């Protein structure tokens, strides 16, 4: 029997407020961050309390304001039984997601002492629990610190300690065991998702069962400091910090609304998640599809055949890095021709440049659904190349989004003329405030209230931007950001190595691959395989050099700095871009 809107709300109330038979949340929705522990707390706030909580002045409205549109709580009330999340293990409807997030939020506070303003380092594969944990943290007023699943225990330990995270959440039992040795005054507990937890490590399901079902509503992240880590030139990751004022949140909302409209996101959304959610871009796209009321279909890892099969079952949107699209297009022609992709409205590209020569073939197979989104962890999405311009402006990253300001500056921070190359600086409500506990790195990347990821670009006479080089050393391997300094540091630790230079060279499948040039210490010998194995013991696999060459002496400028651009140049000769 069909369920009507009124029945939806009644079902939601029955599932959310199991010990409050007449909770006002079932009749009037609340948007204030709170734990409703007694009947008095459920009453409409007075003027003073309203002003304190919302930052607004004047008499409060006649009743509590509605839940924020697009929030988990709103969708759990409107469409409680609709599927919100699914992975290979299970599917979850909106009401269940919200109830589990409520219980987990209460358990995190009451059992583990997490409070508003706290942080939890989250190292999870793409799975339903990624969103359950994130929603619970939002209900507490705490922030997640995403951690890459490829990172080693030493790399994870650094992020946990540097960020000041109070909790560490992982679905890797070995990493949960290793966490006992993590140093950090703030770290209170490790939580294991799935599997058998080591002694003293709570399991996520145990916490959810122990948590009270008292409903909570996630409020706006005003003043909260979110930290996302991106590898830095010092060899250690840098924590990019974001915090928002009410005015910034309003401006951010306007940009996000523009993006969602252009991407044609709707409540019928079926969004395929194949890129790792610890990266900012796929996480942002998934969140927007979810806020539209869509169903997130989560794949732990990318497989071209599996992704195409899923896309043929009604997927409306997805985020992919160019390598993923290339691998789909490389599938047998008959397989591509017989897969119905008519439901696909938006395939968002990011993380690395998409080859200009691939755009027309991609549109022929996928349809006019490609949206390039340029940005970085530090700046957020800044430009968009829409479907109509994919072939006409094939080498471009598009034009700035409404609400985003762009400057192209020379080495003296002077604006360059149209058509000339300059460092790409961005001012946007999405950008970071700076790097956590790293004033020097912040100063290097900031210009007034603009921020740069270190890319070099030029602008054409129609306002389209083209990325042509990078002043920073970042290497893009299959859409993942790899920074050479960390690899160079590991190579220099080998007793036979005097110095090393690491950079990216072209790779037709991955975009770039890692190349190392090594200067051996006097009288020492080493083989490339030996040095690659040395890296393998200390670095995540995607950071291992693909090849290593040797030079008697690395080229240097008068101050002794290695001239890495000279080393890179032969591999990029004859190409229209250097990244």
Coordinates of C-alpha atoms in Angstrom, one line a residue:
X1 CA 0.0 0.0 0.0
X2 CA 1.5 3.4 -0.9
X3 CA 2.7 5.5 2.0
X4 CA 1.4 9.1 2.0
X5 CA 3.3 12.2 3.4
X6 CA 1.4 12.1 6.6
X7 CA 2.1 8.4 7.2
X8 CA 5.8 9.1 6.3
X9 CA 6.1 11.6 9.2
X10 CA 4.3 9.3 11.6
X11 CA 6.6 6.4 10.7
X12 CA 9.6 8.7 11.1
X13 CA 8.5 9.7 14.5
X14 CA 7.8 6.2 15.6
X15 CA 11.3 5.1 14.5
X16 CA 13.2 8.2 15.8
X17 CA 11.6 8.9 19.2
X18 CA 11.1 5.5 20.6
X19 CA 10.9 6.6 24.2
X20 CA 9.1 9.9 23.8
X21 CA 5.5 9.0 22.9
X22 CA 4.5 12.6 22.2
X23 CA 7.7 14.3 21.2
X24 CA 7.1 17.8 19.6
X25 CA 9.8 16.8 17.0
X26 CA 7.0 14.7 15.4
X27 CA 4.9 17.8 14.9
X28 CA 7.3 20.7 14.6
X29 CA 10.8 20.4 13.3
X30 CA 13.7 21.9 15.0
X31 CA 16.9 23.2 13.4
X32 CA 18.9 24.1 16.5
X33 CA 21.8 21.9 17.6
X34 CA 20.7 20.3 20.8
X35 CA 20.1 17.1 22.7
X36 CA 16.5 16.9 23.8
X37 CA 16.8 15.3 27.2
X38 CA 13.6 16.5 28.9
X39 CA 10.2 18.0 27.9
X40 CA 11.3 21.6 28.8
X41 CA 14.1 21.4 26.3
X42 CA 11.6 20.7 23.5
X43 CA 9.8 23.9 24.0
X44 CA 10.3 26.8 21.6
X45 CA 13.2 28.9 22.8
X46 CA 12.7 32.3 24.3
X47 CA 14.1 35.4 22.7
X48 CA 17.4 35.5 24.6
X49 CA 18.0 31.8 23.9
X50 CA 17.0 32.1 20.3
X51 CA 19.4 35.0 19.8
X52 CA 22.2 33.1 21.5
X53 CA 21.8 30.0 19.4
X54 CA 21.1 31.6 16.0
X55 CA 22.9 34.8 16.1
X56 CA 19.6 36.6 15.1
X57 CA 17.9 39.3 17.1
X58 CA 14.2 40.1 17.6
X59 CA 11.3 38.0 18.7
X60 CA 11.5 34.3 17.8
X61 CA 9.0 32.9 15.3
X62 CA 5.6 31.5 16.5
X63 CA 7.1 28.0 16.6
X64 CA 10.4 26.3 16.2
X65 CA 11.8 26.8 12.6
X66 CA 11.7 24.0 10.1
X67 CA 14.6 21.6 9.8
X68 CA 17.3 22.8 7.3
X69 CA 16.3 21.8 3.8
X70 CA 18.4 19.0 2.5
X71 CA 19.5 17.9 6.0
X72 CA 19.5 14.3 7.1
X73 CA 16.8 15.1 9.6
X74 CA 14.5 16.7 7.0
X75 CA 14.8 13.8 4.6
X76 CA 14.3 11.3 7.4
X77 CA 11.0 13.1 8.1
X78 CA 9.9 13.5 4.5
X79 CA 10.9 10.2 3.0
X80 CA 11.9 7.9 5.9
X81 CA 11.6 4.6 4.0
X82 CA 13.4 5.7 0.8
X83 CA 16.9 4.2 0.3
X84 CA 19.6 6.7 1.2
X85 CA 22.8 4.7 1.3
X86 CA 23.9 1.3 -0.1
X87 CA 27.1 -0.6 -0.3
X88 CA 27.9 -4.3 -1.0
X89 CA 27.0 -5.2 2.6
X90 CA 23.6 -3.4 3.1
X91 CA 21.2 -0.7 2.2
X92 CA 19.9 2.0 4.6
X93 CA 16.8 4.2 4.5
X94 CA 16.7 7.8 5.7
X95 CA 15.0 6.9 9.0
X96 CA 17.5 4.2 9.9
X97 CA 20.4 6.4 9.0
X98 CA 19.1 9.2 11.1
X99 CA 18.3 6.9 14.1
X100 CA 21.7 5.3 14.0
X101 CA 23.4 8.7 13.7
X102 CA 21.4 9.9 16.8
X103 CA 22.4 6.9 18.8
X104 CA 26.0 7.1 17.8
X105 CA 26.2 10.8 18.5
X106 CA 24.8 10.3 22.0
X107 CA 27.2 7.4 22.6
X108 CA 30.2 9.4 21.4
X109 CA 29.3 12.1 24.0
X110 CA 28.2 10.0 26.9
X111 CA 30.6 7.0 26.5
X112 CA 33.7 8.6 25.0
X113 CA 33.5 12.2 26.0
X114 CA 33.5 13.8 22.6
X115 CA 32.1 17.3 22.7
X116 CA 31.3 20.1 20.3
X117 CA 34.5 21.5 18.7
X118 CA 36.2 18.1 18.9
X119 CA 37.7 16.1 16.0
X120 CA 37.7 12.5 14.9
X121 CA 40.2 11.1 12.5
X122 CA 38.3 8.9 10.1
X123 CA 40.1 6.2 8.0
X124 CA 37.3 4.3 6.2
X125 CA 36.8 2.8 2.8
X126 CA 33.7 3.8 0.9
X127 CA 30.9 2.3 2.9
X128 CA 27.6 3.2 4.6
X129 CA 29.4 3.8 8.0
X130 CA 31.4 6.7 6.5
X131 CA 28.2 8.7 6.3
X132 CA 26.8 7.4 9.6
X133 CA 29.9 8.5 11.4
X134 CA 30.0 11.8 9.7
X135 CA 26.4 12.6 10.5
X136 CA 26.9 11.6 14.2
X137 CA 29.9 13.9 14.4
X138 CA 27.8 16.7 12.9
X139 CA 25.1 16.1 15.5
X140 CA 27.7 16.4 18.2
X141 CA 29.2 19.5 16.7
X142 CA 32.5 17.8 16.1
X143 CA 34.4 17.6 12.8
X144 CA 35.8 14.6 10.9
X145 CA 39.5 14.6 9.8
X146 CA 39.6 12.4 6.7
X147 CA 42.5 10.0 6.5
X148 CA 43.6 8.1 3.4
X149 CA 43.2 4.4 3.5
X150 CA 46.5 3.9 1.6
X151 CA 48.6 5.6 4.3
X152 CA 50.9 3.6 6.6
X153 CA 50.6 3.5 10.4
X154 CA 53.3 6.1 10.7
X155 CA 51.6 8.5 8.3
X156 CA 48.2 8.0 10.0
X157 CA 49.8 8.5 13.5
X158 CA 51.2 11.8 12.4
X159 CA 47.8 13.1 11.2
X160 CA 46.0 11.9 14.3
X161 CA 48.5 13.6 16.5
X162 CA 49.0 16.8 14.5
X163 CA 45.2 17.4 14.1
X164 CA 44.5 16.9 17.8
X165 CA 41.9 14.3 17.1
X166 CA 40.2 12.9 20.2
X167 CA 38.9 9.8 18.3
X168 CA 40.3 7.5 15.6
X169 CA 37.8 5.6 13.5
X170 CA 39.0 2.8 11.2
X171 CA 37.7 -0.4 9.5
X172 CA 41.2 -1.9 9.4
X173 CA 41.8 -4.2 12.5
X174 CA 45.5 -4.0 12.0
X175 CA 45.4 -0.2 12.0
X176 CA 43.2 -0.3 15.1
X177 CA 45.9 -2.4 16.9
X178 CA 48.6 0.0 15.7
X179 CA 46.6 3.0 17.1
X180 CA 47.6 1.9 20.6
X181 CA 51.1 3.3 19.8
X182 CA 49.9 6.6 18.3
X183 CA 51.2 9.6 20.2
X184 CA 48.8 12.5 20.8
X185 CA 47.7 14.1 24.1
X186 CA 44.2 14.5 22.7
X187 CA 43.5 10.9 21.5
X188 CA 41.1 9.2 23.8
X189 CA 39.8 6.1 21.9
X190 CA 39.9 4.1 18.7
X191 CA 36.7 2.8 17.2
X192 CA 36.7 -0.2 14.8
X193 CA 34.0 -0.5 12.1
X194 CA 33.3 -4.1 11.3
X195 CA 35.5 -7.1 12.2
X196 CA 36.7 -8.2 15.6
X197 CA 37.9 -5.4 17.7
X198 CA 41.2 -5.7 19.6
X199 CA 40.9 -5.6 23.4
X200 CA 40.0 -2.2 24.7
X201 CA 38.8 -1.0 21.3
X202 CA 35.0 -0.4 21.0
X203 CA 33.2 -1.6 17.9
X204 CA 30.9 0.9 16.1
X205 CA 27.9 -1.4 16.4
X206 CA 28.4 -1.7 20.1
X207 CA 28.4 2.0 20.5
X208 CA 25.3 2.4 18.4
X209 CA 23.4 -0.2 20.4
X210 CA 24.5 1.5 23.6
X211 CA 23.5 5.0 22.5
X212 CA 20.2 6.5 23.4
X213 CA 17.8 7.3 20.5
X214 CA 17.2 10.8 21.8
X215 CA 16.9 12.9 18.5
X216 CA 19.5 15.4 17.6
X217 CA 19.8 17.9 14.8
X218 CA 23.1 19.0 13.2
X219 CA 23.5 22.7 13.3
X220 CA 25.5 25.0 11.0
X221 CA 29.3 24.6 11.4
X222 CA 29.8 28.2 12.5
X223 CA 33.2 28.6 14.1
X224 CA 34.1 24.9 13.7
X225 CA 37.5 24.2 12.4
X226 CA 37.5 21.4 9.9
X227 CA 40.9 20.0 8.9
X228 CA 41.7 18.1 5.7
X229 CA 45.2 16.9 5.1
X230 CA 47.1 17.4 1.9
X231 CA 50.7 16.4 1.5
X232 CA 53.2 19.2 1.8
X233 CA 56.6 20.3 0.5
X234 CA 58.2 19.6 3.9
X235 CA 57.6 15.9 3.5
X236 CA 54.8 15.8 6.1
X237 CA 51.1 16.3 5.3
X238 CA 49.6 19.8 5.9
X239 CA 46.3 20.3 7.6
X240 CA 44.1 22.7 5.6
X241 CA 41.8 24.4 8.0
X242 CA 38.3 25.7 7.3
X243 CA 36.1 27.7 9.6
X244 CA 33.0 29.7 8.7
X245 CA 31.2 32.8 9.8
X246 CA 27.4 33.1 9.2
X247 CA 28.1 35.4 6.2
X248 CA 30.6 32.9 4.7
X249 CA 28.1 30.1 5.1
X250 CA 25.5 32.2 3.3
X251 CA 27.9 32.8 0.4
X252 CA 29.0 29.2 0.4
X253 CA 25.3 28.1 0.1
X254 CA 24.9 30.3 -3.0
X255 CA 27.8 28.7 -4.8
X256 CA 26.7 25.2 -3.8
X257 CA 23.2 26.0 -5.1
X258 CA 24.6 27.1 -8.4
X259 CA 26.7 24.0 -8.7
X260 CA 23.8 21.7 -7.9
X261 CA 21.6 23.5 -10.5
X262 CA 24.2 23.1 -13.2
X263 CA 24.7 19.5 -12.3
X264 CA 20.9 18.9 -12.4
X265 CA 20.8 17.2 -9.1
X266 CA 17.3 16.1 -8.0
X267 CA 15.5 14.0 -5.4
X268 CA 15.5 11.1 -7.8
X269 CA 19.3 11.2 -7.7
X270 CA 21.2 7.8 -7.9
X271 CA 24.8 8.9 -7.3
X272 CA 27.6 6.4 -7.9
X273 CA 30.6 6.8 -5.5
X274 CA 33.7 5.1 -6.9
X275 CA 36.4 7.6 -5.9
X276 CA 37.7 7.5 -2.3
X277 CA 35.6 9.6 0.0
X278 CA 38.7 10.8 2.0
X279 CA 39.4 13.0 -1.0
X280 CA 37.5 16.4 -0.9
X281 CA 36.0 16.3 -4.4
X282 CA 34.2 13.0 -4.4
X283 CA 33.1 13.6 -0.8
X284 CA 31.6 17.0 -1.8
X285 CA 29.8 15.6 -4.8
X286 CA 28.3 12.7 -2.8
X287 CA 27.2 15.2 0.0
X288 CA 25.4 17.3 -2.6
X289 CA 23.6 14.4 -4.2
X290 CA 22.6 13.3 -0.7
X291 CA 21.3 16.7 0.3
X292 CA 19.2 16.6 -2.9
X293 CA 17.5 13.5 -1.4
X294 CA 19.4 11.1 -3.6
X295 CA 20.6 7.5 -3.1
X296 CA 24.3 7.1 -2.7
X297 CA 25.6 3.8 -4.2
X298 CA 29.0 3.2 -2.6
X299 CA 31.8 1.1 -4.2
X300 CA 34.9 0.4 -2.1
X301 CA 37.2 0.6 -5.1
X302 CA 36.9 1.5 -8.7
X303 CA 36.4 -1.3 -11.3
X304 CA 35.6 -0.2 -14.8
X305 CA 33.3 -3.1 -15.6
X306 CA 31.4 -2.9 -12.3
X307 CA 31.1 0.9 -12.6
X308 CA 29.7 0.6 -16.1
X309 CA 27.3 -2.1 -15.0
X310 CA 26.0 0.1 -12.2
X311 CA 25.7 3.1 -14.5
X312 CA 23.5 1.0 -16.7
X313 CA 21.1 0.5 -13.8
X314 CA 19.9 4.1 -13.6
X315 CA 22.8 6.1 -12.2
X316 CA 22.1 9.8 -12.7
X317 CA 25.4 11.3 -11.5
X318 CA 29.0 10.3 -10.4
X319 CA 32.4 11.8 -9.8
X320 CA 35.4 10.3 -11.5
X321 CA 39.0 11.1 -12.0
X322 CA 40.1 11.0 -15.7
X323 CA 41.9 7.7 -15.3
X324 CA 38.6 6.1 -14.4
X325 CA 36.8 7.5 -17.5
X326 CA 39.7 6.3 -19.7
X327 CA 39.4 2.8 -18.3
X328 CA 35.6 2.7 -18.9
X329 CA 36.1 3.9 -22.5
X330 CA 38.7 1.2 -23.0
X331 CA 36.1 -1.6 -22.4
X332 CA 34.9 -3.6 -25.4
X333 CA 33.0 -1.5 -27.9
X334 CA 30.1 -3.9 -27.8
X335 CA 29.9 -3.6 -24.0
X336 CA 29.8 0.2 -24.2
X337 CA 27.2 0.2 -27.1
X338 CA 24.7 -2.1 -25.3
X339 CA 24.8 -0.4 -21.9
X340 CA 21.9 2.0 -21.4
X341 CA 23.4 5.3 -20.1
X342 CA 20.3 7.4 -20.8
X343 CA 19.7 8.1 -17.1
X344 CA 23.1 9.8 -16.6
X345 CA 22.9 13.5 -16.2
X346 CA 26.3 14.5 -14.8
X347 CA 29.7 12.9 -14.8
X348 CA 31.9 15.2 -12.8
X349 CA 35.6 15.2 -13.7
X350 CA 38.3 16.3 -11.3
X351 CA 41.5 15.5 -9.6
X352 CA 43.7 15.7 -12.7
X353 CA 43.6 17.2 -16.3
X354 CA 41.3 15.3 -18.7
X355 CA 43.2 14.9 -22.0
X356 CA 41.7 17.2 -24.7
X357 CA 41.7 14.4 -27.3
X358 CA 39.5 12.3 -25.0
X359 CA 36.6 14.7 -24.8
X360 CA 34.8 14.0 -28.1
X361 CA 35.1 10.2 -27.7
X362 CA 33.9 10.4 -24.1
X363 CA 30.8 12.5 -25.1
X364 CA 30.0 10.1 -27.9
X365 CA 29.8 7.2 -25.5
X366 CA 28.5 8.9 -22.3
X367 CA 26.5 11.7 -23.8
X368 CA 26.7 15.4 -23.1
X369 CA 27.1 14.9 -19.4
X370 CA 30.8 15.9 -18.7
X371 CA 31.4 18.6 -16.2
X372 CA 35.0 19.5 -15.4
X373 CA 35.4 20.9 -11.9
X374 CA 38.8 22.4 -11.1
X375 CA 39.9 23.0 -7.5
X376 CA 42.0 21.7 -4.7
X377 CA 41.8 20.7 -1.0
X378 CA 42.8 24.3 -0.2
X379 CA 40.4 26.1 -2.6
X380 CA 37.4 23.9 -3.1
X381 CA 35.8 23.8 -6.5
X382 CA 36.6 27.1 -8.3
X383 CA 35.8 26.6 -12.0
X384 CA 33.5 24.5 -14.2
X385 CA 33.7 23.4 -17.9
X386 CA 30.1 22.6 -18.9
X387 CA 29.0 20.0 -21.4
X388 CA 28.4 22.5 -24.2
X389 CA 32.1 23.6 -24.1
X390 CA 33.8 20.2 -23.7
X391 CA 34.9 20.0 -27.3
X392 CA 35.1 23.7 -28.2
X393 CA 37.3 24.4 -25.2
X394 CA 38.8 21.0 -24.8
X395 CA 42.0 22.1 -23.0
X396 CA 40.3 24.4 -20.6
X397 CA 39.2 23.9 -17.0
X398 CA 36.3 26.3 -17.6
X399 CA 35.3 29.6 -16.2
X400 CA 35.1 30.7 -12.5
X401 CA 31.9 29.8 -10.7
X402 CA 29.6 32.6 -9.6
X403 CA 30.9 33.9 -6.3
X404 CA 34.5 32.8 -7.0
X405 CA 37.2 35.5 -7.8
X406 CA 40.4 34.6 -9.7
X407 CA 43.7 36.3 -10.0
X408 CA 46.6 35.4 -12.3
X409 CA 49.8 36.9 -10.8
X410 CA 53.4 37.0 -11.8
X411 CA 56.3 36.3 -9.4
X412 CA 56.0 39.9 -8.0
X413 CA 52.2 39.3 -7.3
X414 CA 51.3 41.7 -10.2
X415 CA 48.3 40.8 -12.5
X416 CA 49.3 39.3 -15.8
X417 CA 47.8 40.3 -19.1
X418 CA 45.1 38.2 -20.8
X419 CA 46.8 35.3 -22.5
X420 CA 49.9 35.4 -20.3
X421 CA 50.7 32.8 -17.7
X422 CA 50.4 33.6 -14.0
X423 CA 50.0 31.8 -10.7
X424 CA 46.4 30.9 -10.2
X425 CA 45.0 32.5 -7.0
X426 CA 41.5 31.9 -5.8
X427 CA 39.1 33.7 -3.4
X428 CA 36.1 31.8 -2.5
X429 CA 33.8 30.9 0.5
X430 CA 35.1 27.3 -0.1
X431 CA 38.8 28.1 0.5
X432 CA 40.7 27.3 3.6
X433 CA 41.8 29.8 6.2
X434 CA 45.3 28.4 6.1
X435 CA 47.4 25.4 7.3
X436 CA 47.0 24.1 10.8
X437 CA 50.1 25.0 12.9
X438 CA 52.1 26.0 9.8
X439 CA 52.2 29.8 9.4
X440 CA 55.1 29.6 6.9
X441 CA 53.2 27.3 4.5
X442 CA 50.2 29.5 4.8
X443 CA 52.2 32.6 4.0
X444 CA 53.7 30.9 0.9
X445 CA 50.2 30.0 -0.5
X446 CA 48.3 33.2 0.4
X447 CA 48.1 36.6 -1.2
X448 CA 45.8 39.0 0.7
X449 CA 42.6 37.0 1.0
X450 CA 43.4 34.8 -2.0
X451 CA 44.9 31.3 -1.9
X452 CA 46.7 29.1 -4.4
X453 CA 47.3 25.4 -4.9
X454 CA 50.4 26.4 -7.0
X455 CA 49.1 26.0 -10.5
X456 CA 50.0 28.2 -13.4
X457 CA 47.3 29.3 -15.8
X458 CA 46.3 31.7 -18.5
X459 CA 42.9 33.2 -19.5
X460 CA 41.5 33.4 -23.1
X461 CA 39.4 36.2 -24.5
X462 CA 36.1 34.5 -23.4
X463 CA 37.2 34.1 -19.8
X464 CA 38.1 30.4 -20.0
X465 CA 41.1 29.3 -17.9
X466 CA 43.8 26.9 -18.9
X467 CA 46.1 25.1 -16.4
X468 CA 49.6 24.7 -18.0
X469 CA 52.1 24.2 -15.3
X470 CA 52.6 23.9 -11.5
X471 CA 54.9 25.9 -9.4
X472 CA 54.6 23.4 -6.6
X473 CA 56.0 19.9 -7.0
X474 CA 52.8 18.0 -6.7
X475 CA 52.4 14.9 -8.9
X476 CA 49.0 13.7 -10.0
X477 CA 48.9 9.9 -10.2
X478 CA 45.4 8.7 -11.2
X479 CA 43.9 11.7 -9.5
X480 CA 45.7 11.3 -6.2
X481 CA 48.0 14.1 -5.0
X482 CA 51.6 12.9 -4.5
X483 CA 54.2 15.3 -3.1
X484 CA 57.9 14.5 -3.9
X485 CA 59.4 15.9 -0.7
X486 CA 58.2 13.0 1.3
X487 CA 59.6 10.4 -1.2
X488 CA 62.8 12.3 -1.5
X489 CA 63.2 12.3 2.3
X490 CA 62.8 8.5 2.4
X491 CA 65.3 8.0 -0.4
X492 CA 67.9 10.2 1.3
X493 CA 67.5 8.0 4.4
X494 CA 69.1 5.1 2.4
X495 CA 72.8 4.9 3.3
X496 CA 73.9 4.8 -0.4
X497 CA 72.0 8.0 -1.4
X498 CA 73.4 11.5 -1.1
X499 CA 70.5 13.3 -2.7
X500 CA 67.3 12.6 -4.8
X501 CA 64.9 14.5 -7.0
X502 CA 61.4 13.1 -7.5
X503 CA 58.9 14.4 -10.1
X504 CA 56.1 13.3 -12.4
X505 CA 56.5 12.1 -16.0
X506 CA 53.7 11.4 -18.5
X507 CA 51.7 8.2 -18.1
X508 CA 48.9 7.5 -20.6
X509 CA 46.8 5.7 -18.1
X510 CA 47.4 7.5 -14.8
X511 CA 48.2 10.9 -16.2
X512 CA 51.6 11.0 -14.4
X513 CA 53.9 8.4 -12.8
X514 CA 56.6 8.9 -10.2
X515 CA 60.2 9.2 -11.5
X516 CA 63.3 9.6 -9.2
X517 CA 66.8 10.7 -10.1
X518 CA 69.3 9.8 -7.5
X519 CA 72.8 11.1 -6.7
X520 CA 74.7 8.3 -4.9
X521 CA 77.1 9.1 -2.0
X522 CA 80.8 8.8 -2.9
X523 CA 81.9 5.2 -3.2
X524 CA 78.4 3.8 -2.8
X525 CA 76.4 1.6 -5.2
X526 CA 72.8 0.7 -5.4
X527 CA 70.3 -0.7 -7.8
X528 CA 66.9 0.9 -8.7
X529 CA 65.0 -2.2 -7.3
X530 CA 66.9 -1.9 -4.0
X531 CA 65.8 1.8 -3.6
X532 CA 62.2 1.1 -4.7
X533 CA 62.0 -1.7 -2.1
X534 CA 63.4 0.8 0.5
X535 CA 60.5 3.1 -0.3
X536 CA 58.1 0.2 -0.2
X537 CA 58.9 -0.4 3.5
X538 CA 58.2 3.2 4.4
X539 CA 55.6 4.6 2.1
X540 CA 52.1 3.9 0.8
X541 CA 52.3 1.9 -2.5
X542 CA 51.0 4.8 -4.7
X543 CA 54.1 6.8 -3.5
X544 CA 56.7 4.3 -4.8
X545 CA 58.8 5.5 -7.7
X546 CA 57.9 3.7 -10.9
X547 CA 61.5 4.1 -12.1
X548 CA 64.8 5.4 -10.8
X549 CA 67.8 6.7 -12.7
X550 CA 71.2 7.8 -11.5
X551 CA 73.3 10.9 -12.1
X552 CA 76.8 11.6 -10.9
X553 CA 75.6 15.0 -9.7
X554 CA 72.2 16.6 -9.7
X555 CA 71.9 20.0 -11.4
X556 CA 71.7 22.8 -8.9
X557 CA 71.4 26.6 -9.0
X558 CA 74.0 28.9 -7.3
X559 CA 72.2 28.5 -3.9
X560 CA 72.3 24.7 -4.1
X561 CA 68.7 24.1 -4.9
X562 CA 68.1 21.2 -7.3
X563 CA 66.9 22.3 -10.7
X564 CA 64.1 19.8 -10.9
X565 CA 62.5 21.6 -13.9
X566 CA 65.5 20.8 -16.0
X567 CA 65.2 17.1 -15.0
X568 CA 61.5 17.0 -15.9
X569 CA 61.8 18.9 -19.2
X570 CA 62.9 16.0 -21.5
X571 CA 59.9 13.9 -20.6
X572 CA 57.4 16.7 -21.3
X573 CA 59.0 18.0 -24.5
X574 CA 56.5 18.5 -27.3
X575 CA 53.5 18.6 -25.0
X576 CA 51.2 21.6 -24.6
X577 CA 51.2 21.3 -20.8
X578 CA 53.7 20.3 -18.1
X579 CA 51.4 18.4 -15.9

